[in-house]
Short mmCIF file of C-alpha atoms in Angstrom, two decimals:
data_model
loop_
_atom_site.label_atom_id
_atom_site.label_comp_id
_atom_site.label_asym_id
_atom_site.label_seq_id
_atom_site.Cartn_x
_atom_site.Cartn_y
_atom_site.Cartn_z
CA MET N 1 3.29 -11.03 -5.53
CA PRO N 2 6.70 -10.42 -7.15
CA HIS N 3 9.32 -8.04 -5.84
CA PRO N 4 8.19 -4.37 -6.14
CA ALA N 5 10.79 -3.68 -8.85
CA THR N 6 9.55 -6.67 -10.85
CA MET N 7 5.94 -5.56 -10.37
CA PHE N 8 6.65 -2.14 -11.89
CA LEU N 9 8.51 -3.81 -14.78
CA LEU N 10 5.51 -6.07 -15.46
CA LEU N 11 3.10 -3.12 -15.28
CA THR N 12 5.27 -1.29 -17.81
CA GLY N 13 4.90 -4.30 -20.09
CA VAL N 14 1.12 -4.10 -19.71
CA VAL N 15 1.18 -0.39 -20.67
CA VAL N 16 3.30 -1.19 -23.73
CA PHE N 17 0.89 -3.93 -24.81
CA LEU N 18 -2.20 -1.75 -24.29
CA SER N 19 -0.62 1.12 -26.22
CA TRP N 20 -0.09 -1.24 -29.17
CA ILE N 21 -3.67 -2.58 -29.02
CA CYS N 22 -5.24 0.89 -28.74
CA ASP N 23 -3.08 2.19 -31.58
CA VAL N 24 -4.15 -0.70 -33.79
CA TYR N 25 -7.83 0.14 -33.20
CA GLY N 26 -7.20 3.89 -33.48
CA LEU N 27 -8.43 4.99 -30.03
CA GLN N 28 -8.64 8.76 -29.94
CA VAL N 29 -10.62 11.37 -28.00
CA ILE N 30 -11.15 15.13 -27.92
CA HIS N 31 -9.90 17.03 -24.89
CA PRO N 32 -12.93 18.90 -23.48
CA GLN N 33 -10.98 22.04 -22.57
CA THR N 34 -8.58 22.56 -25.46
CA GLY N 35 -10.45 20.71 -28.20
CA GLU N 36 -7.19 18.93 -29.00
CA GLU N 37 -7.35 15.45 -30.49
CA ILE N 38 -5.63 12.92 -28.21
CA ARG N 39 -4.54 9.60 -29.69
CA VAL N 40 -2.80 6.71 -27.97
CA GLN N 41 0.89 6.61 -28.94
CA ASN N 42 2.31 3.16 -29.58
CA LEU N 43 5.45 2.38 -27.60
CA LEU N 44 6.27 -0.48 -29.98
CA SER N 45 6.36 1.81 -33.00
CA PRO N 46 9.75 3.07 -34.26
CA GLU N 47 8.96 6.49 -32.83
CA GLY N 48 8.02 4.99 -29.46
CA VAL N 49 11.21 2.89 -29.26
CA ARG N 50 13.33 5.93 -30.14
CA TRP N 51 11.55 8.00 -27.46
CA TRP N 52 12.20 5.39 -24.79
CA LEU N 53 15.90 4.97 -25.62
CA LYS N 54 16.38 8.75 -25.58
CA HIS N 55 14.59 9.23 -22.26
CA VAL N 56 15.29 6.08 -20.21
CA ILE N 57 17.87 7.93 -18.09
CA THR N 58 16.00 11.23 -17.77
CA ASN N 59 12.83 9.30 -16.87
CA PHE N 60 14.67 8.21 -13.74
CA THR N 61 16.67 11.34 -12.95
CA GLY N 62 13.55 13.47 -13.50
CA PHE N 63 11.39 11.30 -11.24
CA ALA N 64 10.36 13.90 -8.64
CA PRO N 65 10.07 11.61 -5.57
CA VAL N 66 13.72 10.56 -5.91
CA GLY N 67 14.97 14.10 -5.36
CA MET N 68 12.45 14.69 -2.58
CA VAL N 69 13.50 11.53 -0.76
CA ILE N 70 17.22 12.34 -0.99
CA VAL N 71 16.74 15.92 0.25
CA ALA N 72 14.54 14.79 3.14
CA MET N 73 16.91 11.98 4.10
CA PHE N 74 19.83 14.40 4.42
CA GLY N 75 18.18 16.26 7.26
CA PHE N 76 16.14 13.54 8.94
CA GLY N 77 18.93 11.00 8.51
CA LEU N 78 21.39 13.39 10.12
CA ALA N 79 19.02 13.81 13.08
CA GLU N 80 18.91 10.04 13.51
CA HIS N 81 22.65 9.52 13.07
CA SER N 82 23.50 12.24 15.61
CA GLY N 83 21.24 10.66 18.21
CA LEU N 84 18.70 13.52 18.22
CA THR N 85 15.78 11.30 17.27
CA ALA N 86 16.61 8.76 19.97
CA ALA N 87 17.02 11.56 22.50
CA PHE N 88 13.51 12.84 21.81
CA ILE N 89 12.15 9.34 22.36
CA ARG N 90 14.18 8.82 25.54
CA ARG N 91 13.38 12.24 27.02
CA LYS N 92 10.52 10.75 29.10
CA SER N 93 13.05 9.05 31.37
CA GLY N 94 11.77 5.52 31.03
CA ALA N 95 8.04 6.13 30.57
CA PRO N 96 6.70 4.44 27.42
CA PHE N 97 4.56 6.31 24.92
CA ARG N 98 0.83 5.91 25.19
CA GLN N 99 -0.20 3.81 22.24
CA ASN N 100 -3.49 5.58 21.56
CA ALA N 101 -1.78 8.97 21.62
CA VAL N 102 0.85 7.78 19.15
CA ILE N 103 -1.74 6.33 16.75
CA LEU N 104 -3.97 9.41 16.83
CA SER N 105 -1.00 11.78 16.45
CA VAL N 106 0.32 9.92 13.40
CA ILE N 107 -3.11 9.88 11.76
CA LEU N 108 -3.85 13.55 12.42
CA LEU N 109 -0.43 14.71 11.27
CA GLY N 110 -0.74 12.55 8.16
CA ILE N 111 -4.13 14.01 7.23
CA VAL N 112 -3.18 17.66 7.74
CA SER N 113 0.23 17.21 6.05
CA ASN N 114 -1.31 18.15 2.70
CA VAL N 115 -0.92 21.75 3.84
CA VAL N 116 2.68 21.34 2.59
CA GLY N 117 1.79 19.28 -0.47
CA ASP N 118 3.33 15.85 -0.96
CA ALA N 119 5.95 16.31 1.74
CA GLY N 120 3.88 14.18 4.12
CA TYR N 121 4.65 11.03 2.14
CA VAL N 122 8.39 11.60 2.49
CA ILE N 123 8.47 12.78 6.11
CA MET N 124 5.78 10.78 7.90
CA LEU N 125 6.66 7.18 7.01
CA SER N 126 9.93 6.75 8.89
CA ILE N 127 8.76 8.92 11.79
CA ALA N 128 5.58 6.86 12.18
CA ALA N 129 7.56 3.59 12.11
CA THR N 130 9.87 4.86 14.85
CA LEU N 131 7.01 6.11 17.03
CA PHE N 132 5.04 2.88 16.70
CA HIS N 133 8.16 0.86 17.47
CA ALA N 134 8.84 3.01 20.54
CA ALA N 135 5.24 2.49 21.73
CA GLY N 136 5.54 -1.29 21.47
CA LEU N 137 3.53 -1.49 18.25
CA HIS N 138 4.51 -3.04 14.94
CA PRO N 139 6.59 -0.47 12.96
CA VAL N 140 5.07 -1.62 9.64
CA ALA N 141 1.68 -0.70 11.11
CA GLY N 142 3.05 2.80 11.65
CA ILE N 143 4.16 3.01 8.01
CA ILE N 144 0.79 1.81 6.71
CA THR N 145 -1.16 4.07 9.08
CA ALA N 146 0.85 7.13 8.06
CA TYR N 147 0.61 6.23 4.38
CA VAL N 148 -3.17 5.78 4.49
CA SER N 149 -3.60 9.00 6.47
CA VAL N 150 -1.60 11.05 3.98
CA ALA N 151 -3.02 9.35 0.88
CA CYS N 152 -6.71 8.97 1.72
CA GLY N 153 -6.81 12.22 3.65
CA TYR N 154 -5.20 14.25 0.89
CA SER N 155 -8.25 16.51 0.45
CA ALA N 156 -9.40 16.72 4.08
CA ASN N 157 -7.91 19.38 6.32
CA VAL N 158 -8.78 21.99 8.91
CA PHE N 159 -6.29 24.27 7.16
CA ILE N 160 -6.01 25.41 3.55
CA GLY N 161 -3.81 22.98 1.66
CA THR N 162 -1.91 23.37 -1.59
CA LEU N 163 -4.67 21.52 -3.43
CA ASP N 164 -7.44 24.01 -2.61
CA PRO N 165 -6.32 26.97 -4.74
CA LEU N 166 -5.17 24.65 -7.51
CA LEU N 167 -8.54 22.92 -7.93
CA SER N 168 -10.57 26.09 -7.39
CA GLY N 169 -8.68 27.80 -10.22
CA ILE N 170 -9.66 25.01 -12.62
CA THR N 171 -13.24 25.11 -11.29
CA GLN N 172 -13.47 28.84 -11.95
CA GLU N 173 -12.24 28.41 -15.51
CA ALA N 174 -14.71 25.58 -16.21
CA ALA N 175 -17.57 27.62 -14.69
CA TYR N 176 -16.61 30.64 -16.79
CA ILE N 177 -16.62 28.62 -20.01
CA SER N 178 -20.01 27.18 -19.00
CA GLY N 179 -21.45 30.67 -18.47
CA MET N 180 -21.88 30.32 -14.68
CA ASP N 181 -21.39 32.91 -11.96
CA MET N 182 -17.82 32.58 -10.61
CA SER N 183 -18.07 34.86 -7.58
CA SER N 184 -18.47 32.06 -5.01
CA TYR N 185 -15.77 29.65 -6.18
CA GLY N 186 -12.54 30.15 -4.28
CA PRO N 187 -10.04 28.13 -2.23
CA LEU N 188 -12.51 28.08 0.70
CA SER N 189 -15.48 26.82 -1.31
CA ASN N 190 -15.22 23.32 0.26
CA TYR N 191 -13.72 24.32 3.61
CA TYR N 192 -16.61 23.43 5.97
CA PHE N 193 -17.06 19.97 4.48
CA MET N 194 -13.34 19.16 4.39
CA ALA N 195 -12.81 20.37 7.96
CA VAL N 196 -15.54 18.03 9.23
CA SER N 197 -14.16 15.26 7.00
CA THR N 198 -10.82 15.52 8.81
CA PHE N 199 -12.36 14.17 12.01
CA LEU N 200 -14.43 11.58 10.15
CA LEU N 201 -11.28 10.15 8.56
CA LEU N 202 -9.40 10.39 11.85
CA GLY N 203 -12.00 8.17 13.52
CA ILE N 204 -12.22 5.68 10.65
CA ILE N 205 -8.46 5.22 10.28
CA TYR N 206 -8.00 4.90 14.04
CA LEU N 207 -10.70 2.23 14.39
CA ILE N 208 -9.40 0.16 11.46
CA THR N 209 -5.82 0.44 12.73
CA ARG N 210 -6.80 -0.63 16.22
CA ARG N 211 -9.27 -3.38 15.36
CA SER N 212 -7.85 -4.78 12.13
CA LEU N 213 -4.29 -3.71 11.23
CA LEU N 214 -2.53 -4.13 14.57
CA PRO N 215 -4.12 -7.54 15.39
CA ALA N 216 -3.29 -8.77 11.89
CA LEU N 217 0.37 -7.80 12.13
CA GLY N 218 0.79 -8.91 15.73
CA ALA N 219 3.95 -8.28 17.75
CA TYR N 220 7.06 -7.27 15.84
CA GLN N 221 9.72 -10.00 15.83
CA GLY N 222 12.06 -8.58 13.20
CA GLU N 223 15.75 -7.80 13.21
CA VAL N 224 15.44 -4.05 13.88
CA LYS N 225 15.67 -3.61 17.62
CA PHE N 226 14.56 -0.65 19.71
CA GLU N 227 17.10 0.52 22.26
CA GLY N 228 14.52 1.14 24.94
CA TYR N 229 14.08 4.09 27.25
CA ARG N 230 17.56 4.58 28.66
CA LYS N 231 17.55 7.74 30.73
CA LEU N 232 19.24 10.81 29.21
CA THR N 233 22.45 11.96 30.82
CA ARG N 234 22.84 15.57 31.95
CA LYS N 235 25.03 16.29 28.89
CA GLU N 236 22.44 14.78 26.55
CA ARG N 237 19.63 16.79 28.15
CA ARG N 238 21.64 19.98 27.74
CA ALA N 239 22.40 19.10 24.11
CA LEU N 240 18.72 18.33 23.45
CA LEU N 241 17.66 21.66 24.97
CA LEU N 242 20.20 23.53 22.85
CA ALA N 243 19.01 21.73 19.70
CA VAL N 244 15.39 22.64 20.48
CA VAL N 245 16.35 26.31 21.01
CA VAL N 246 18.14 26.35 17.65
CA GLY N 247 15.14 24.69 16.02
CA LEU N 248 12.74 27.26 17.46
CA GLY N 249 15.00 30.08 16.32
CA TYR N 250 15.12 28.60 12.83
CA LEU N 251 11.33 28.26 12.80
CA LEU N 252 10.92 31.89 13.87
CA LEU N 253 13.26 33.00 11.07
CA ILE N 254 11.26 31.04 8.48
CA LEU N 255 7.95 32.46 9.75
CA LEU N 256 9.30 36.01 9.65
CA SER N 257 10.69 35.43 6.15
CA THR N 258 7.28 34.22 5.02
CA PHE N 259 4.60 36.17 6.85
CA SER N 260 6.23 39.49 7.79
CA SER N 261 5.93 42.61 5.65
CA TRP N 262 9.40 42.01 4.19
CA GLY N 263 8.89 38.27 3.74
CA ILE N 264 11.12 37.03 0.93
CA LEU N 265 9.60 33.53 0.88
CA ARG N 266 6.21 34.68 -0.42
CA GLY N 267 5.33 34.69 -4.09
CA VAL N 268 5.86 37.70 -6.35
CA ASN N 269 2.18 38.61 -5.90
CA GLY N 270 2.43 38.42 -2.10
CA GLY N 271 0.57 35.10 -1.84
CA LEU N 272 1.66 31.61 -0.84
CA VAL N 273 0.47 29.76 -3.95
CA ARG N 274 3.59 28.59 -5.84
CA SER N 275 5.69 30.67 -3.43
CA PRO N 276 9.30 29.79 -2.53
CA PHE N 277 7.97 28.81 0.91
CA LEU N 278 5.63 26.09 -0.37
CA VAL N 279 7.82 25.00 -3.28
CA GLY N 280 10.84 24.63 -1.00
CA ILE N 281 9.04 23.47 2.15
CA LEU N 282 10.62 20.01 2.12
CA PHE N 283 14.13 21.44 1.88
CA LEU N 284 13.36 23.99 4.61
CA LEU N 285 12.12 21.21 6.91
CA SER N 286 15.11 19.00 6.14
CA LEU N 287 17.52 21.89 6.70
CA GLY N 288 15.95 22.77 10.04
CA VAL N 289 16.00 19.18 11.31
CA GLY N 290 19.55 18.75 10.02
CA LEU N 291 20.73 21.87 11.86
CA MET N 292 19.20 20.54 15.08
CA GLY N 293 20.96 17.22 14.50
CA ILE N 294 24.32 18.96 14.00
CA VAL N 295 23.88 21.05 17.16
CA TYR N 296 22.90 17.99 19.18
CA GLY N 297 25.75 15.91 17.75
CA PHE N 298 28.47 18.41 18.67
CA SER N 299 26.89 19.35 22.02
CA SER N 300 26.52 15.74 23.11
CA GLY N 301 30.02 14.75 21.99
CA ARG N 302 28.80 12.40 19.23
CA TYR N 303 30.32 14.67 16.57
CA ARG N 304 33.85 16.05 16.77
CA SER N 305 34.54 17.23 13.20
CA ASP N 306 32.87 17.96 9.88
CA SER N 307 33.73 14.40 8.79
CA ASP N 308 31.22 13.11 11.32
CA VAL N 309 28.54 15.38 9.84
CA VAL N 310 29.30 14.16 6.31
CA GLU N 311 29.10 10.57 7.56
CA GLY N 312 25.68 11.39 9.02
CA LEU N 313 24.54 12.85 5.70
CA ALA N 314 25.73 9.75 3.83
CA GLN N 315 24.35 7.21 6.29
CA PRO N 316 20.74 7.19 4.92
CA MET N 317 21.98 6.73 1.36
CA LYS N 318 23.31 3.30 2.32
CA THR N 319 19.78 2.13 3.10
CA LEU N 320 18.22 3.58 -0.07
CA GLY N 321 19.82 1.19 -2.55
CA VAL N 322 16.66 -0.92 -2.87
CA TYR N 323 14.57 2.24 -3.18
CA PHE N 324 16.63 3.47 -6.15
CA VAL N 325 16.16 0.12 -7.91
CA ILE N 326 12.39 0.17 -7.34
CA ALA N 327 12.18 3.86 -8.27
CA PHE N 328 14.00 3.26 -11.58
CA PHE N 329 11.39 0.79 -12.81
CA ALA N 330 8.55 2.86 -11.35
CA ALA N 331 9.82 5.96 -13.16
CA GLN N 332 9.82 4.09 -16.48
CA LEU N 333 6.24 2.96 -15.85
CA PHE N 334 4.95 6.47 -15.10
CA ALA N 335 6.85 8.00 -18.02
CA CYS N 336 5.57 5.37 -20.46
CA LEU N 337 2.00 5.85 -19.26
CA GLU N 338 2.29 9.61 -19.76
CA TYR N 339 3.88 9.24 -23.21
CA THR N 340 1.22 6.89 -24.53
CA GLN N 341 -1.62 9.19 -23.31
CA LEU N 342 -3.47 5.97 -22.57
CA ASP N 343 -4.64 7.22 -19.19
CA GLN N 344 -6.18 10.39 -20.59
CA CYS N 345 -7.92 8.59 -23.44
CA LEU N 346 -9.53 5.98 -21.22
CA SER N 347 -10.54 8.60 -18.65
CA ILE N 348 -12.16 10.94 -21.16
CA VAL N 349 -14.03 8.06 -22.83
CA GLY N 350 -15.38 6.95 -19.46
CA ALA N 351 -16.27 10.51 -18.44
CA ASP N 352 -18.17 11.07 -21.70
CA LEU N 353 -20.17 7.88 -21.17
CA LEU N 354 -21.00 8.77 -17.56
CA SER N 355 -22.01 12.34 -18.41
CA ALA N 356 -24.55 10.99 -20.91
CA ALA N 357 -26.42 9.06 -18.20
CA GLU N 358 -30.04 10.15 -17.68
CA LEU N 359 -30.20 10.28 -13.88
CA PRO N 360 -31.21 12.79 -11.20
CA ALA N 361 -28.48 15.07 -9.84
CA ILE N 362 -27.76 12.99 -6.74
CA GLY N 363 -27.49 9.83 -8.85
CA ILE N 364 -24.97 11.42 -11.21
CA LEU N 365 -22.98 12.75 -8.24
CA ILE N 366 -22.77 9.27 -6.69
CA LEU N 367 -21.66 7.72 -9.98
CA PHE N 368 -19.22 10.59 -10.42
CA ILE N 369 -17.58 9.84 -7.06
CA LEU N 370 -17.29 6.14 -7.93
CA PHE N 371 -15.97 6.93 -11.41
CA THR N 372 -13.35 9.32 -9.99
CA ALA N 373 -12.29 6.71 -7.43
CA THR N 374 -11.84 4.18 -10.26
CA ILE N 375 -9.94 6.51 -12.58
CA ASN N 376 -7.75 7.47 -9.64
CA LEU N 377 -6.28 3.96 -9.78
CA ILE N 378 -4.44 4.87 -12.99
CA ILE N 379 -4.21 8.70 -12.70
CA PRO N 380 -3.50 9.59 -9.06
CA SER N 381 -2.72 13.23 -9.84
CA ALA N 382 -5.72 15.32 -8.76
CA SER N 383 -4.88 18.32 -10.93
CA THR N 384 -4.39 16.16 -14.03
CA LYS N 385 -7.80 14.51 -13.65
CA TRP N 386 -9.67 17.66 -12.69
CA ALA N 387 -8.12 19.55 -15.63
CA PHE N 388 -10.35 17.64 -18.05
CA MET N 389 -13.11 16.24 -15.82
CA ALA N 390 -14.15 19.71 -14.63
CA PHE N 391 -14.91 20.77 -18.20
CA ILE N 392 -17.11 17.71 -18.71
CA PHE N 393 -19.04 17.40 -15.45
CA ILE N 394 -19.48 21.01 -14.31
CA PRO N 395 -21.58 21.88 -17.39
CA VAL N 396 -23.47 18.54 -17.28
CA LEU N 397 -24.40 18.84 -13.59
CA GLY N 398 -24.92 22.57 -13.94
CA ARG N 399 -27.86 21.85 -16.27
CA VAL N 400 -29.64 20.04 -13.41
CA GLY N 401 -28.88 22.74 -10.86
CA VAL N 402 -25.71 21.45 -9.20
CA ALA N 403 -23.22 24.19 -8.33
CA PRO N 404 -19.56 23.83 -9.42
CA GLU N 405 -18.25 23.73 -5.83
CA VAL N 406 -20.49 20.70 -5.19
CA VAL N 407 -19.05 18.90 -8.22
CA GLN N 408 -15.53 19.79 -7.06
CA CYS N 409 -16.27 18.43 -3.57
CA ALA N 410 -17.58 15.15 -4.98
CA PHE N 411 -14.46 14.87 -7.13
CA ARG N 412 -12.17 15.32 -4.13
CA ILE N 413 -13.81 12.44 -2.27
CA GLY N 414 -13.25 9.95 -5.08
CA ASP N 415 -9.81 11.36 -5.82
CA SER N 416 -8.52 10.81 -2.27
CA ALA N 417 -10.25 7.63 -1.11
CA THR N 418 -8.43 5.19 -3.42
CA ASN N 419 -4.97 6.77 -3.28
CA ALA N 420 -3.84 4.10 -0.83
CA VAL N 421 -4.54 1.15 -3.17
CA THR N 422 -3.24 2.35 -6.53
CA PRO N 423 0.17 1.04 -7.67
CA PHE N 424 0.54 4.17 -9.82
CA LEU N 425 1.01 6.58 -6.91
CA PHE N 426 4.49 8.13 -7.16
CA TYR N 427 5.30 7.34 -3.53
CA VAL N 428 4.49 3.62 -3.53
CA PRO N 429 8.18 2.72 -4.11
CA LEU N 430 9.10 4.69 -0.99
CA VAL N 431 6.38 3.00 1.07
CA LEU N 432 7.53 -0.45 -0.03
CA THR N 433 11.17 0.39 0.71
CA CYS N 434 10.29 1.55 4.22
CA MET N 435 8.28 -1.63 4.82
CA GLN N 436 11.15 -3.81 3.63
CA GLN N 437 13.46 -2.28 6.24
CA TYR N 438 11.37 -4.08 8.86
CA ASN N 439 10.11 -7.01 6.78
CA LYS N 440 12.22 -8.13 3.80
CA GLU N 441 9.29 -10.04 2.30
CA SER N 442 7.03 -6.98 1.93
CA THR N 443 5.57 -6.54 -1.56
CA TYR N 444 2.79 -4.50 -3.10
CA GLY N 445 0.49 -7.43 -2.28
CA THR N 446 1.40 -6.98 1.39
CA LEU N 447 0.55 -3.29 1.19
CA LEU N 448 -2.72 -3.90 -0.67
CA ARG N 449 -3.77 -6.60 1.81
CA TYR N 450 -3.86 -4.02 4.60
CA THR N 451 -4.90 -0.84 2.75
CA TRP N 452 -7.95 -1.97 0.73
CA LYS N 453 -10.16 -1.96 3.82
CA TYR N 454 -9.21 1.64 4.61
CA SER N 455 -9.98 2.83 1.09
CA LEU N 456 -13.30 1.00 0.83
CA ILE N 457 -14.67 2.12 4.20
CA ILE N 458 -13.44 5.69 3.74
CA LEU N 459 -15.03 5.86 0.29
CA LEU N 460 -18.39 4.61 1.59
CA ALA N 461 -18.45 6.71 4.77
CA TRP N 462 -17.20 9.87 3.07
CA SER N 463 -19.77 9.47 0.27
CA LEU N 464 -22.58 9.03 2.80
CA LEU N 465 -21.48 12.20 4.59
CA PHE N 466 -21.49 14.06 1.28
CA ILE N 467 -24.94 12.75 0.31
CA GLY N 468 -26.41 13.79 3.66
CA TRP N 469 -24.69 17.17 3.47
CA TYR N 470 -26.01 17.76 -0.05
CA LEU N 471 -29.59 16.66 0.69
CA LEU N 472 -29.72 18.88 3.78
CA GLY N 473 -28.51 21.86 1.76
CA ILE N 474 -25.66 22.74 4.16
CA PRO N 475 -23.10 25.13 2.65
CA LEU N 476 -19.87 23.35 1.71
CA GLY N 477 -17.64 26.32 2.45
CA LEU N 478 -17.18 30.06 2.36
#
């Protein structure tokens, strides 16, 4: 496999070529919700060339993961530079971490991280690498385990995530247009199934990590060394305690600002959907961790002036040079794919063909899961896919007695299972950059070599759970 930046450049070339071919043959579809005619736009046409030249810079500067990574790195990088991260690891006074506890903690935190949206991709990768390294495990295994947990577990949770109200709103609209009763379709309509799925995915990811990933990677022999478990001095323990107290105070302030009667971080309607709390959760986390790092740095004597703090803020940027290069080419790929509308056209054509199949309800549901998992390879965004697939499949399956929340649940399985193997996921450049910090030769092929097994087994096991759940008639949620 080529370098990740080269891979995204080559994929952009494939999108350009396909847009030309589809334009030549006049590929066009009708959007099932709006009735709008969608036609593939040719990037090699004069209009396409002009669009690219006008937007090549804004494609990169508007690439959402870049801003998220920089904001997160300010806080978490400051915690590492100040010595706070190392202090947490060394606090056990020489006792190593239990490997099983580290693996299970990373997986569980990765799965439930969707409660704060996509922030799990940005936060979990470096933390997991550090924890695995501290436990004597390969740090790349930590990155892959965290990535798979966040990506494949994006729909599963024992809490209500940001995806639940978003998908249920689309489901309600599709059910209304189809003339169905909407009273039972809310954010909790899949809660029971997704809560049980959390523990199913936890077991699957743990077993594959233990029996396949860790033996394949072996012992880490790279250049990044772990300092070990040097005992904390009395001054460092006092600084760590003070940082924890400040962190708890900050957390209390955020909770009061969100959930109290005067909470200013809730939305204008009093809810959490699209509220300042959820929209700004990554910045709030980064700010809290950064404050703890500053307190620890000054209390331990590592920092003596504001210049030391600025140096800590700038330190992570020195390691992100490769990420910015990869992200530039990735941003062009995603922008070109969106401009051509190639993804929507191919998806709607495939959905129309599948919906015309003459099969029993369970057969259509199984094919629907597989179709969603396949389309997810080119359109990872759940809301984008569901925005048109709901208006095709809810009416089709409704005619054979399948409720909309069942269709939504089947969609979420296929949508999450293959997240870990698609090159079109926005956070793949970040994953590859983190891997290259420990292994310079890491490419997308390296990532795919270890993640395909997770996606395949999760897809099969999750689908079997859904089929059994559906045949037994167990309610999916509230």
